[in-house]
Short mmCIF file of C-alpha atoms in Angstrom, two decimals:
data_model
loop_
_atom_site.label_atom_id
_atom_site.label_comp_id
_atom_site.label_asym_id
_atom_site.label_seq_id
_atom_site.Cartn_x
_atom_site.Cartn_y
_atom_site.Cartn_z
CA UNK A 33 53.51 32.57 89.01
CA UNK A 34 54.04 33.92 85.57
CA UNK A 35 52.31 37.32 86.72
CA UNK A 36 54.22 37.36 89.29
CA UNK A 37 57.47 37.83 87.50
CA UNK A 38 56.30 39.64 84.89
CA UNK A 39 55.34 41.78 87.70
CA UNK A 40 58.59 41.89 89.60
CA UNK A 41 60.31 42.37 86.56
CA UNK A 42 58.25 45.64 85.35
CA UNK A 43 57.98 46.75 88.75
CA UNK A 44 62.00 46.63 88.83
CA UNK A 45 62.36 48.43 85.42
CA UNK A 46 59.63 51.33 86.47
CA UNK A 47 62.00 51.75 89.20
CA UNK A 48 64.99 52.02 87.78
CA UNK A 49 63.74 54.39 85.17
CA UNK A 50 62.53 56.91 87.79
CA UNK A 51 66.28 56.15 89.26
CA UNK A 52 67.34 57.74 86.47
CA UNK A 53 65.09 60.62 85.78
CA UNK A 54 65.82 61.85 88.81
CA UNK A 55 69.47 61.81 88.56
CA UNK A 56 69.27 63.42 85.34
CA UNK A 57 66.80 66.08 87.38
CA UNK A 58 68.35 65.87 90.08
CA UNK A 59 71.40 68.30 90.01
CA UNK A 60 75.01 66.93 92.40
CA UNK A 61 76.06 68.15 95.41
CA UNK A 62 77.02 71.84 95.24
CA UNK A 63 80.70 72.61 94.66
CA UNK A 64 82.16 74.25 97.10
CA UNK A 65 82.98 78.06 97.12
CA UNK A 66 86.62 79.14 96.88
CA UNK A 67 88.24 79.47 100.17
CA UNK A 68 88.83 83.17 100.80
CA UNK A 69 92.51 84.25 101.47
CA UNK A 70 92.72 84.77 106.08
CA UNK A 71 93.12 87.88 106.73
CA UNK A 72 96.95 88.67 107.85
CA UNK A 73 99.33 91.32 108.97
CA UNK A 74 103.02 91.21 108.55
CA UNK A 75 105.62 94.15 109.30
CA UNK A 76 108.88 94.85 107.45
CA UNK A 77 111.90 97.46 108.34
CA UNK A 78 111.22 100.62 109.88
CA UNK A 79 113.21 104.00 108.91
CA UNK A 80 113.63 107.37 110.23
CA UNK A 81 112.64 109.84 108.23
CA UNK A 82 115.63 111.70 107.04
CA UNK A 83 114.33 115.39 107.35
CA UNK A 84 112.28 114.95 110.15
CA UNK A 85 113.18 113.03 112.88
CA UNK A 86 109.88 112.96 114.96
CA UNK A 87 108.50 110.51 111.51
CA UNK A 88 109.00 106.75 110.88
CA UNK A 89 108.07 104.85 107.73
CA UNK A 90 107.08 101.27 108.95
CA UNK A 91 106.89 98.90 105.97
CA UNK A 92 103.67 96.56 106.29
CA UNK A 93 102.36 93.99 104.33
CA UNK A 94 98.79 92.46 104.67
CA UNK A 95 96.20 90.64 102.89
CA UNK A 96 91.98 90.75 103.29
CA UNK A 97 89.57 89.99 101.70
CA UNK A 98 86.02 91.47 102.17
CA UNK A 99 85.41 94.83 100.62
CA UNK A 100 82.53 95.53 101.79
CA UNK A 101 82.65 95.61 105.31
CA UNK A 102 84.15 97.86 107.69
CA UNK A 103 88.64 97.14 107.08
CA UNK A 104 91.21 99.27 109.42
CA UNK A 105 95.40 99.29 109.08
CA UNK A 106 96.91 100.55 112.45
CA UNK A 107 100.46 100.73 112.80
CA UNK A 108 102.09 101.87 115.96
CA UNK A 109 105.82 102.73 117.40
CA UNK A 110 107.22 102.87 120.58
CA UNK A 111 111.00 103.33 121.66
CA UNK A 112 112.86 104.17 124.74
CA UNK A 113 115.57 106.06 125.25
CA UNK A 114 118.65 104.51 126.54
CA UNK A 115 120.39 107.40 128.38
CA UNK A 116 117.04 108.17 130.14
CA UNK A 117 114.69 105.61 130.97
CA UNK A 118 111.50 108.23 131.39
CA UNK A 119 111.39 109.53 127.59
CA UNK A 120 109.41 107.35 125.47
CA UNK A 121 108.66 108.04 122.13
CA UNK A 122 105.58 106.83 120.77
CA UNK A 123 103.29 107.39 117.58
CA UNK A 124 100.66 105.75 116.34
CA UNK A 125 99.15 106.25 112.77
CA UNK A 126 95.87 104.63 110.90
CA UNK A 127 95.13 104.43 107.67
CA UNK A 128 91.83 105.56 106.24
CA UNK A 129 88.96 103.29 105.50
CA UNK A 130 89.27 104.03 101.46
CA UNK A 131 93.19 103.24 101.35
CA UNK A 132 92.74 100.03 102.83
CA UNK A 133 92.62 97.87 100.00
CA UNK A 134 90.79 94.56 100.84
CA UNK A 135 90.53 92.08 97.76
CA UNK A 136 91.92 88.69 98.54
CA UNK A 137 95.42 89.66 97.10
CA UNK A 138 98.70 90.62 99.21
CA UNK A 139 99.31 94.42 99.87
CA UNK A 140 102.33 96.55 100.41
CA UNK A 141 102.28 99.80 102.33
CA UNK A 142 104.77 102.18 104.01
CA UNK A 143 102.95 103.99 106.73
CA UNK A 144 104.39 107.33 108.27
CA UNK A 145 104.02 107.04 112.01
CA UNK A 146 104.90 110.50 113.96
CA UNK A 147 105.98 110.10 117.53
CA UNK A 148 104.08 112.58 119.60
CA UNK A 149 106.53 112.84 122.04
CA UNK A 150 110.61 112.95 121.34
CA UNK A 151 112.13 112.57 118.13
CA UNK A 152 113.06 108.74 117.18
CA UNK A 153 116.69 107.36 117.63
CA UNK A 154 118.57 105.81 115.08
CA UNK A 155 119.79 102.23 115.74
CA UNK A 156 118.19 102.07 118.91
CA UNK A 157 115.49 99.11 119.73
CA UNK A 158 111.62 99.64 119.29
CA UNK A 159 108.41 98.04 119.56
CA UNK A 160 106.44 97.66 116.15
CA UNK A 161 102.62 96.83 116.31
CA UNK A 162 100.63 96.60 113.29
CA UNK A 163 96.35 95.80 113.78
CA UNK A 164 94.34 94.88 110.24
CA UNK A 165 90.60 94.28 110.99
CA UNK A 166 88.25 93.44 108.13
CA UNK A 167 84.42 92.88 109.52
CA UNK A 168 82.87 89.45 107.35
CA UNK A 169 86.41 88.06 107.05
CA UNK A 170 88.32 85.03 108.49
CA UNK A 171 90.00 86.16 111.16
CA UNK A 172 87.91 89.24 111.33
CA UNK A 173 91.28 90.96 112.72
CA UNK A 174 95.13 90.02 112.69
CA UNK A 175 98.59 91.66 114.50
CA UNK A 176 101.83 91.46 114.44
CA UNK A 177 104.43 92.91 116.54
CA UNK A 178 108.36 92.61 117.13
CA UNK A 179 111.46 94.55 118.20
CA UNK A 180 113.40 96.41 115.69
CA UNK A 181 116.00 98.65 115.68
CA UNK A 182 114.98 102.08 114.20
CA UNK A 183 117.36 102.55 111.03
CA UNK A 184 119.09 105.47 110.55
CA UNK A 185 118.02 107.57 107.35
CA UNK A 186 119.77 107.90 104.05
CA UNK A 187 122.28 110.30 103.84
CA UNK A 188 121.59 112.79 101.37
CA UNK A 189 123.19 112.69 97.52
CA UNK A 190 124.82 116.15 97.07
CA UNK A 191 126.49 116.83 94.02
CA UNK A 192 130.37 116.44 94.24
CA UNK A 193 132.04 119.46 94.29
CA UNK A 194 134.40 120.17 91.67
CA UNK A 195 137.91 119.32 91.86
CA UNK A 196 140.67 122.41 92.55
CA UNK A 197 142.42 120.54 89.43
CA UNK A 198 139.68 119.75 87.21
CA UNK A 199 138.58 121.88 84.21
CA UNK A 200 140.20 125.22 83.46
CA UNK A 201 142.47 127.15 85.69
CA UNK A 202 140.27 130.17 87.51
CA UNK A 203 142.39 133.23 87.56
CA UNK A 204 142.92 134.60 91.05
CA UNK A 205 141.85 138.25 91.69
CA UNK A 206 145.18 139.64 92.58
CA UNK A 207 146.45 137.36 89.40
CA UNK A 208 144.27 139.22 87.23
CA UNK A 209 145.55 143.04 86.26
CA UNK A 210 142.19 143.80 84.42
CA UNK A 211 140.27 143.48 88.08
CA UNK A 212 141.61 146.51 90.63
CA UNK A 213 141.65 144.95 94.01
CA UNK A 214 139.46 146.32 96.34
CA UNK A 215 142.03 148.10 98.52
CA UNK A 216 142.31 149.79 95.13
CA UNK A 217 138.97 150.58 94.68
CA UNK A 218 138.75 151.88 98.40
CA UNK A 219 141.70 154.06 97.89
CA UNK A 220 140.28 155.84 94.50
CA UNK A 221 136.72 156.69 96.62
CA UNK A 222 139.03 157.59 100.08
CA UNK A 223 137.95 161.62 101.28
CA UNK A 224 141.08 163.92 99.58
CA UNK A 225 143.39 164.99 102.33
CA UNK A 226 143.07 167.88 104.44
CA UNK A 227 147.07 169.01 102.99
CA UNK A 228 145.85 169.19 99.31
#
């Protein structure tokens, strides 16, 4: 009986020192990786260009994440006309491979769209669609779309002219006896009459 225990009991203590070999060994469950950011799409205001009128800058922001793989940015524009229901303006524009930036952090872009049909109007309603695709990611592709109204471009900053009353008086030509007038100067240079 005494072998018996004695047994037991070293069997026990073999066992729990292997126990805890091999959880020293024995590495824990993996961590896991960091979630990557989805992949997402989200447009902003949309502006006519203010020299020409046949360009829109759409405002886009987005956000992917795998560099490596094939990434697009397509951003397209559509507007009707509301005196005539058959002219459509539409343009559609997509960024390059390179200058789509794809590393897990937001991104902000204005992309030019040219309408290859009639010029856009200002404050009139238009369809926005923007596409980002990025191969490996999660989505692999996102959109988003909505009706705007096309806003009308900046007016131009000219310099103010000067004021009539500002700064000192200009003389006027017939004011000023140093300058002949230019009936004067016609009259000097007329042809000498046929009498003299």
């Amino acid at each position: 009986m005494q072998r018996w225990i004695i047994l037991t009991v070293a069997s026990a203590a073999v066992t729990g020192i292997a126990a805890a070999v091999t959880g020293i060994a024995a590495p824990g469950p993996a961590a896991d990786p960091a979630p990557e950011a989805a992949t997402t799409v989200t447009l902003g205001d949309a502006t006519i260009d203010p020299k020409l009128p046949g360009r829109v800058r759409v405002d886009v922001g987005y956000l992917c994440s795998v560099a490596t793989e094939a990434r697009s940015l397509t951003v397209s524009v559509e507007q009707k006309d509301p005196q005539d229901s058959s002219s459509i303006a539409f343009g559609s524009s997509r960024t390059a491979e390179a200058d789509v930036t794809c590393d897990g952090t937001p991104q902000r872009r204005q992309i030019v769209v040219q309408s290859k049909t009639f010029n856009w109007i200002p404050g009139v309603d238009a369809v926005l669609t923007a596409t980002v695709a990025n191969i490996g990611a999660t989505p692999p592709a996102a959109a988003d779309a909505k009706r705007a109204a096309l806003a009308a471009p900046a007016a131009p900053t000219t310099p103010a002219a000067p004021s009539a009353t500002a700064g000192p008086a200009t003389p006027s030509a017939t004011a000023d006896p140093a300058t002949p007038s230019a009936t004067a100067d016609l009259s000097a240079t007329s042809a000498p009459s046929a009498t003299s």
